[in-house]
C-alpha positions as protocol buffer text, in pm:
chain_id: "A"
residue {
  index: 1
  type: UNK
  ca { x: 6 y: 14 z: -12 }
}
residue {
  index: 2
  type: UNK
  ca { x: 152 y: 333 z: -88 }
}
residue {
  index: 3
  type: UNK
  ca { x: 193 y: 583 z: 169 }
}
residue {
  index: 4
  type: UNK
  ca { x: 275 y: 908 z: -23 }
}
residue {
  index: 5
  type: UNK
  ca { x: -57 y: 1036 z: -117 }
}
residue {
  index: 6
  type: UNK
  ca { x: -157 y: 1291 z: -378 }
}
residue {
  index: 7
  type: UNK
  ca { x: -308 y: 1481 z: -94 }
}
residue {
  index: 8
  type: UNK
  ca { x: 23 y: 1439 z: 79 }
}
residue {
  index: 9
  type: UNK
  ca { x: 213 y: 1547 z: -198 }
}
residue {
  index: 10
  type: UNK
  ca { x: 3 y: 1898 z: -222 }
}
residue {
  index: 11
  type: UNK
  ca { x: 141 y: 1982 z: 131 }
}
residue {
  index: 12
  type: UNK
  ca { x: 522 y: 1999 z: 31 }
}
residue {
  index: 13
  type: UNK
  ca { x: 572 y: 2342 z: -24 }
}
residue {
  index: 14
  type: UNK
  ca { x: 373 y: 2451 z: 254 }
}
residue {
  index: 15
  type: UNK
  ca { x: 490 y: 2758 z: 479 }
}
residue {
  index: 16
  type: UNK
  ca { x: 352 y: 2853 z: 795 }
}
residue {
  index: 17
  type: UNK
  ca { x: 499 y: 3154 z: 1025 }
}
residue {
  index: 18
  type: UNK
  ca { x: 494 y: 3192 z: 1413 }
}
residue {
  index: 19
  type: UNK
  ca { x: 557 y: 3554 z: 1516 }
}
residue {
  index: 20
  type: UNK
  ca { x: 713 y: 3597 z: 1864 }
}
residue {
  index: 21
  type: UNK
  ca { x: 450 y: 3688 z: 2158 }
}
residue {
  index: 22
  type: UNK
  ca { x: 715 y: 3854 z: 2343 }
}
residue {
  index: 23
  type: UNK
  ca { x: 1111 y: 3843 z: 2451 }
}
residue {
  index: 24
  type: UNK
  ca { x: 1279 y: 3542 z: 2519 }
}
residue {
  index: 25
  type: UNK
  ca { x: 1346 y: 3651 z: 2854 }
}
residue {
  index: 26
  type: UNK
  ca { x: 1608 y: 3556 z: 3126 }
}
residue {
  index: 27
  type: UNK
  ca { x: 1388 y: 3321 z: 3315 }
}
residue {
  index: 28
  type: UNK
  ca { x: 1332 y: 3135 z: 2975 }
}
residue {
  index: 29
  type: UNK
  ca { x: 1720 y: 3074 z: 2941 }
}
residue {
  index: 30
  type: UNK
  ca { x: 1774 y: 2980 z: 3290 }
}
residue {
  index: 31
  type: UNK
  ca { x: 1492 y: 2714 z: 3300 }
}
residue {
  index: 32
  type: UNK
  ca { x: 1605 y: 2561 z: 2981 }
}
residue {
  index: 33
  type: UNK
  ca { x: 1996 y: 2551 z: 3105 }
}
residue {
  index: 34
  type: UNK
  ca { x: 1894 y: 2369 z: 3424 }
}
residue {
  index: 35
  type: UNK
  ca { x: 1638 y: 2135 z: 3262 }
}
residue {
  index: 36
  type: UNK
  ca { x: 1946 y: 2045 z: 3059 }
}
residue {
  index: 37
  type: UNK
  ca { x: 2140 y: 2022 z: 3352 }
}
residue {
  index: 38
  type: UNK
  ca { x: 2395 y: 2267 z: 3205 }
}
residue {
  index: 39
  type: UNK
  ca { x: 2517 y: 2508 z: 3489 }
}
residue {
  index: 40
  type: UNK
  ca { x: 2751 y: 2699 z: 3232 }
}
residue {
  index: 41
  type: UNK
  ca { x: 2759 y: 3040 z: 3388 }
}
residue {
  index: 42
  type: UNK
  ca { x: 2691 y: 3203 z: 3067 }
}
residue {
  index: 43
  type: UNK
  ca { x: 2361 y: 3124 z: 3102 }
}
residue {
  index: 44
  type: UNK
  ca { x: 2324 y: 3175 z: 3424 }
}
residue {
  index: 45
  type: UNK
  ca { x: 2538 y: 3444 z: 3589 }
}
residue {
  index: 46
  type: UNK
  ca { x: 2507 y: 3814 z: 3448 }
}
residue {
  index: 47
  type: UNK
  ca { x: 2831 y: 3927 z: 3597 }
}
residue {
  index: 48
  type: UNK
  ca { x: 3006 y: 3609 z: 3434 }
}
residue {
  index: 49
  type: UNK
  ca { x: 2866 y: 3638 z: 3081 }
}
residue {
  index: 50
  type: UNK
  ca { x: 2958 y: 4023 z: 3049 }
}
residue {
  index: 51
  type: UNK
  ca { x: 3280 y: 3959 z: 3205 }
}
residue {
  index: 52
  type: UNK
  ca { x: 3333 y: 3731 z: 2867 }
}
residue {
  index: 53
  type: UNK
  ca { x: 3230 y: 3992 z: 2667 }
}
residue {
  index: 54
  type: UNK
  ca { x: 2863 y: 3948 z: 2652 }
}
residue {
  index: 55
  type: UNK
  ca { x: 2582 y: 4242 z: 2695 }
}
residue {
  index: 56
  type: UNK
  ca { x: 2386 y: 3976 z: 2933 }
}
residue {
  index: 57
  type: UNK
  ca { x: 2371 y: 3593 z: 3013 }
}
residue {
  index: 58
  type: UNK
  ca { x: 2314 y: 3432 z: 2649 }
}
residue {
  index: 59
  type: UNK
  ca { x: 2052 y: 3123 z: 2554 }
}
residue {
  index: 60
  type: UNK
  ca { x: 2213 y: 2777 z: 2506 }
}
residue {
  index: 61
  type: UNK
  ca { x: 2202 y: 2715 z: 2128 }
}
residue {
  index: 62
  type: UNK
  ca { x: 1940 y: 2459 z: 2087 }
}
residue {
  index: 63
  type: UNK
  ca { x: 1685 y: 2698 z: 2290 }
}
residue {
  index: 64
  type: UNK
  ca { x: 1598 y: 2920 z: 2000 }
}
residue {
  index: 65
  type: UNK
  ca { x: 1456 y: 2608 z: 1833 }
}
residue {
  index: 66
  type: UNK
  ca { x: 1255 y: 2485 z: 2098 }
}
residue {
  index: 67
  type: UNK
  ca { x: 1144 y: 2822 z: 2258 }
}
residue {
  index: 68
  type: UNK
  ca { x: 779 y: 2718 z: 2138 }
}
residue {
  index: 69
  type: UNK
  ca { x: 781 y: 3126 z: 2209 }
}
residue {
  index: 70
  type: UNK
  ca { x: 531 y: 3180 z: 1928 }
}
residue {
  index: 71
  type: UNK
  ca { x: 309 y: 2917 z: 2096 }
}
residue {
  index: 72
  type: UNK
  ca { x: -27 y: 3020 z: 2216 }
}
residue {
  index: 73
  type: UNK
  ca { x: -271 y: 2739 z: 2231 }
}
residue {
  index: 74
  type: UNK
  ca { x: -346 y: 2436 z: 2445 }
}
residue {
  index: 75
  type: UNK
  ca { x: -95 y: 2161 z: 2428 }
}
residue {
  index: 76
  type: UNK
  ca { x: -198 y: 1845 z: 2233 }
}
residue {
  index: 77
  type: UNK
  ca { x: -325 y: 1502 z: 2384 }
}
residue {
  index: 78
  type: UNK
  ca { x: 26 y: 1444 z: 2444 }
}
residue {
  index: 79
  type: UNK
  ca { x: 124 y: 1738 z: 2562 }
}
residue {
  index: 80
  type: UNK
  ca { x: 350 y: 1887 z: 2310 }
}
residue {
  index: 81
  type: UNK
  ca { x: 281 y: 2271 z: 2226 }
}
residue {
  index: 82
  type: UNK
  ca { x: 488 y: 2299 z: 1941 }
}
residue {
  index: 83
  type: UNK
  ca { x: 487 y: 2328 z: 1529 }
}
residue {
  index: 84
  type: UNK
  ca { x: 313 y: 2030 z: 1368 }
}
residue {
  index: 85
  type: UNK
  ca { x: 209 y: 1978 z: 1015 }
}
residue {
  index: 86
  type: UNK
  ca { x: -88 y: 1771 z: 1089 }
}
residue {
  index: 87
  type: UNK
  ca { x: -64 y: 1556 z: 801 }
}
residue {
  index: 88
  type: UNK
  ca { x: -344 y: 1374 z: 689 }
}
residue {
  index: 89
  type: UNK
  ca { x: -98 y: 1018 z: 807 }
}
residue {
  index: 90
  type: UNK
  ca { x: -318 y: 763 z: 990 }
}
residue {
  index: 91
  type: UNK
  ca { x: -194 y: 409 z: 1166 }
}
residue {
  index: 92
  type: UNK
  ca { x: 205 y: 526 z: 1169 }
}
residue {
  index: 93
  type: UNK
  ca { x: 414 y: 666 z: 1413 }
}
residue {
  index: 94
  type: UNK
  ca { x: 620 y: 924 z: 1357 }
}
residue {
  index: 95
  type: UNK
  ca { x: 967 y: 892 z: 1480 }
}
residue {
  index: 96
  type: UNK
  ca { x: 1236 y: 1191 z: 1459 }
}
residue {
  index: 97
  type: UNK
  ca { x: 1490 y: 1066 z: 1271 }
}
residue {
  index: 98
  type: UNK
  ca { x: 1756 y: 1399 z: 1294 }
}
residue {
  index: 99
  type: UNK
  ca { x: 1771 y: 1745 z: 1306 }
}
residue {
  index: 100
  type: UNK
  ca { x: 2067 y: 1972 z: 1167 }
}
residue {
  index: 101
  type: UNK
  ca { x: 2128 y: 2295 z: 1337 }
}
residue {
  index: 102
  type: UNK
  ca { x: 2300 y: 2614 z: 1227 }
}
residue {
  index: 103
  type: UNK
  ca { x: 2352 y: 2888 z: 1434 }
}
residue {
  index: 104
  type: UNK
  ca { x: 2434 y: 3246 z: 1331 }
}
residue {
  index: 105
  type: UNK
  ca { x: 2431 y: 3414 z: 1619 }
}
residue {
  index: 106
  type: UNK
  ca { x: 2445 y: 3414 z: 2024 }
}
residue {
  index: 107
  type: UNK
  ca { x: 2040 y: 3459 z: 2145 }
}
residue {
  index: 108
  type: UNK
  ca { x: 2022 y: 3715 z: 2426 }
}
residue {
  index: 109
  type: UNK
  ca { x: 1690 y: 3754 z: 2644 }
}
residue {
  index: 110
  type: UNK
  ca { x: 1594 y: 4053 z: 2476 }
}
residue {
  index: 111
  type: UNK
  ca { x: 1524 y: 3854 z: 2118 }
}
residue {
  index: 112
  type: UNK
  ca { x: 1191 y: 3836 z: 1967 }
}
residue {
  index: 113
  type: UNK
  ca { x: 1218 y: 3517 z: 1789 }
}
residue {
  index: 114
  type: UNK
  ca { x: 995 y: 3411 z: 1524 }
}
residue {
  index: 115
  type: UNK
  ca { x: 993 y: 3107 z: 1315 }
}
residue {
  index: 116
  type: UNK
  ca { x: 856 y: 2999 z: 946 }
}
residue {
  index: 117
  type: UNK
  ca { x: 881 y: 2641 z: 905 }
}
residue {
  index: 118
  type: UNK
  ca { x: 852 y: 2532 z: 558 }
}
residue {
  index: 119
  type: UNK
  ca { x: 771 y: 2150 z: 439 }
}
residue {
  index: 120
  type: UNK
  ca { x: 1044 y: 2042 z: 212 }
}
residue {
  index: 121
  type: UNK
  ca { x: 995 y: 1716 z: 86 }
}
residue {
  index: 122
  type: UNK
  ca { x: 814 y: 1355 z: 120 }
}
residue {
  index: 123
  type: UNK
  ca { x: 932 y: 1082 z: -15 }
}
residue {
  index: 124
  type: UNK
  ca { x: 846 y: 677 z: 60 }
}
residue {
  index: 125
  type: UNK
  ca { x: 1133 y: 473 z: 96 }
}
residue {
  index: 126
  type: UNK
  ca { x: 1151 y: 101 z: 159 }
}
residue {
  index: 127
  type: UNK
  ca { x: 1230 y: -1 z: 506 }
}
residue {
  index: 128
  type: UNK
  ca { x: 1480 y: -221 z: 599 }
}
residue {
  index: 129
  type: UNK
  ca { x: 1239 y: -475 z: 794 }
}
residue {
  index: 130
  type: UNK
  ca { x: 987 y: -451 z: 483 }
}
residue {
  index: 131
  type: UNK
  ca { x: 731 y: -239 z: 379 }
}
residue {
  index: 132
  type: UNK
  ca { x: 756 y: 145 z: 344 }
}
residue {
  index: 133
  type: UNK
  ca { x: 787 y: 427 z: 539 }
}
residue {
  index: 134
  type: UNK
  ca { x: 748 y: 819 z: 466 }
}
residue {
  index: 135
  type: UNK
  ca { x: 1062 y: 1080 z: 513 }
}
residue {
  index: 136
  type: UNK
  ca { x: 929 y: 1412 z: 583 }
}
residue {
  index: 137
  type: UNK
  ca { x: 1184 y: 1707 z: 546 }
}
residue {
  index: 138
  type: UNK
  ca { x: 1122 y: 2031 z: 696 }
}
residue {
  index: 139
  type: UNK
  ca { x: 1346 y: 2372 z: 729 }
}
residue {
  index: 140
  type: UNK
  ca { x: 1283 y: 2638 z: 1020 }
}
residue {
  index: 141
  type: UNK
  ca { x: 1418 y: 2951 z: 947 }
}
residue {
  index: 142
  type: UNK
  ca { x: 1451 y: 3171 z: 1341 }
}
residue {
  index: 143
  type: UNK
  ca { x: 1435 y: 3533 z: 1293 }
}
residue {
  index: 144
  type: UNK
  ca { x: 1510 y: 3842 z: 1539 }
}
residue {
  index: 145
  type: UNK
  ca { x: 1304 y: 4141 z: 1530 }
}
residue {
  index: 146
  type: UNK
  ca { x: 1494 y: 4307 z: 1216 }
}
residue {
  index: 147
  type: UNK
  ca { x: 1449 y: 4009 z: 1055 }
}
residue {
  index: 148
  type: UNK
  ca { x: 1775 y: 3845 z: 1067 }
}
residue {
  index: 149
  type: UNK
  ca { x: 1803 y: 3508 z: 1024 }
}
residue {
  index: 150
  type: UNK
  ca { x: 1964 y: 3347 z: 1361 }
}
residue {
  index: 151
  type: UNK
  ca { x: 1952 y: 3006 z: 1328 }
}
residue {
  index: 152
  type: UNK
  ca { x: 1815 y: 2726 z: 1090 }
}
residue {
  index: 153
  type: UNK
  ca { x: 1682 y: 2388 z: 1182 }
}
residue {
  index: 154
  type: UNK
  ca { x: 1673 y: 2141 z: 924 }
}
residue {
  index: 155
  type: UNK
  ca { x: 1451 y: 1852 z: 1060 }
}
residue {
  index: 156
  type: UNK
  ca { x: 1345 y: 1497 z: 931 }
}
residue {
  index: 157
  type: UNK
  ca { x: 1068 y: 1283 z: 1072 }
}
residue {
  index: 158
  type: UNK
  ca { x: 992 y: 937 z: 960 }
}
residue {
  index: 159
  type: UNK
  ca { x: 591 y: 787 z: 941 }
}
residue {
  index: 160
  type: UNK
  ca { x: 605 y: 393 z: 1002 }
}
residue {
  index: 161
  type: UNK
  ca { x: 321 y: 177 z: 985 }
}
residue {
  index: 162
  type: UNK
  ca { x: 215 y: 80 z: 1321 }
}
residue {
  index: 163
  type: UNK
  ca { x: 230 y: -291 z: 1119 }
}
residue {
  index: 164
  type: UNK
  ca { x: 588 y: -268 z: 1111 }
}
residue {
  index: 165
  type: UNK
  ca { x: 847 y: -416 z: 1362 }
}
């Protein structure tokens, strides 16, 4: 059974923009660093960060891609509140297959980070365990209030039919 339908193919090229609702903030940076178990003083200590040449504390690099700063809705049934494509794919489990990050500059507490997601491609490939699976590739461009791209996240997720091992 083919997983890649005409409806899915029509989704390729879709874009969604999430504007920032407010500044990132020091608390978000501190909570994210502590959640990672990363006590780097550049994230937690204003005086230390300034002595190192930064205007203030800085954000751990991947925070820009995980902020969900744009989110303003209830979490879905699994508690997720970030971006999703809500593709018409049934009876499959979604598996994150990888992220490639590029960071153009350090993120600061007063940054307002907006993101544009683009659904770049959907391809169907054979599985080494039999059957087929879908590979969905997306690109997220994170921009500051001036419109400068500050980070890029290229993400691949795989949809495997529930019957596959």
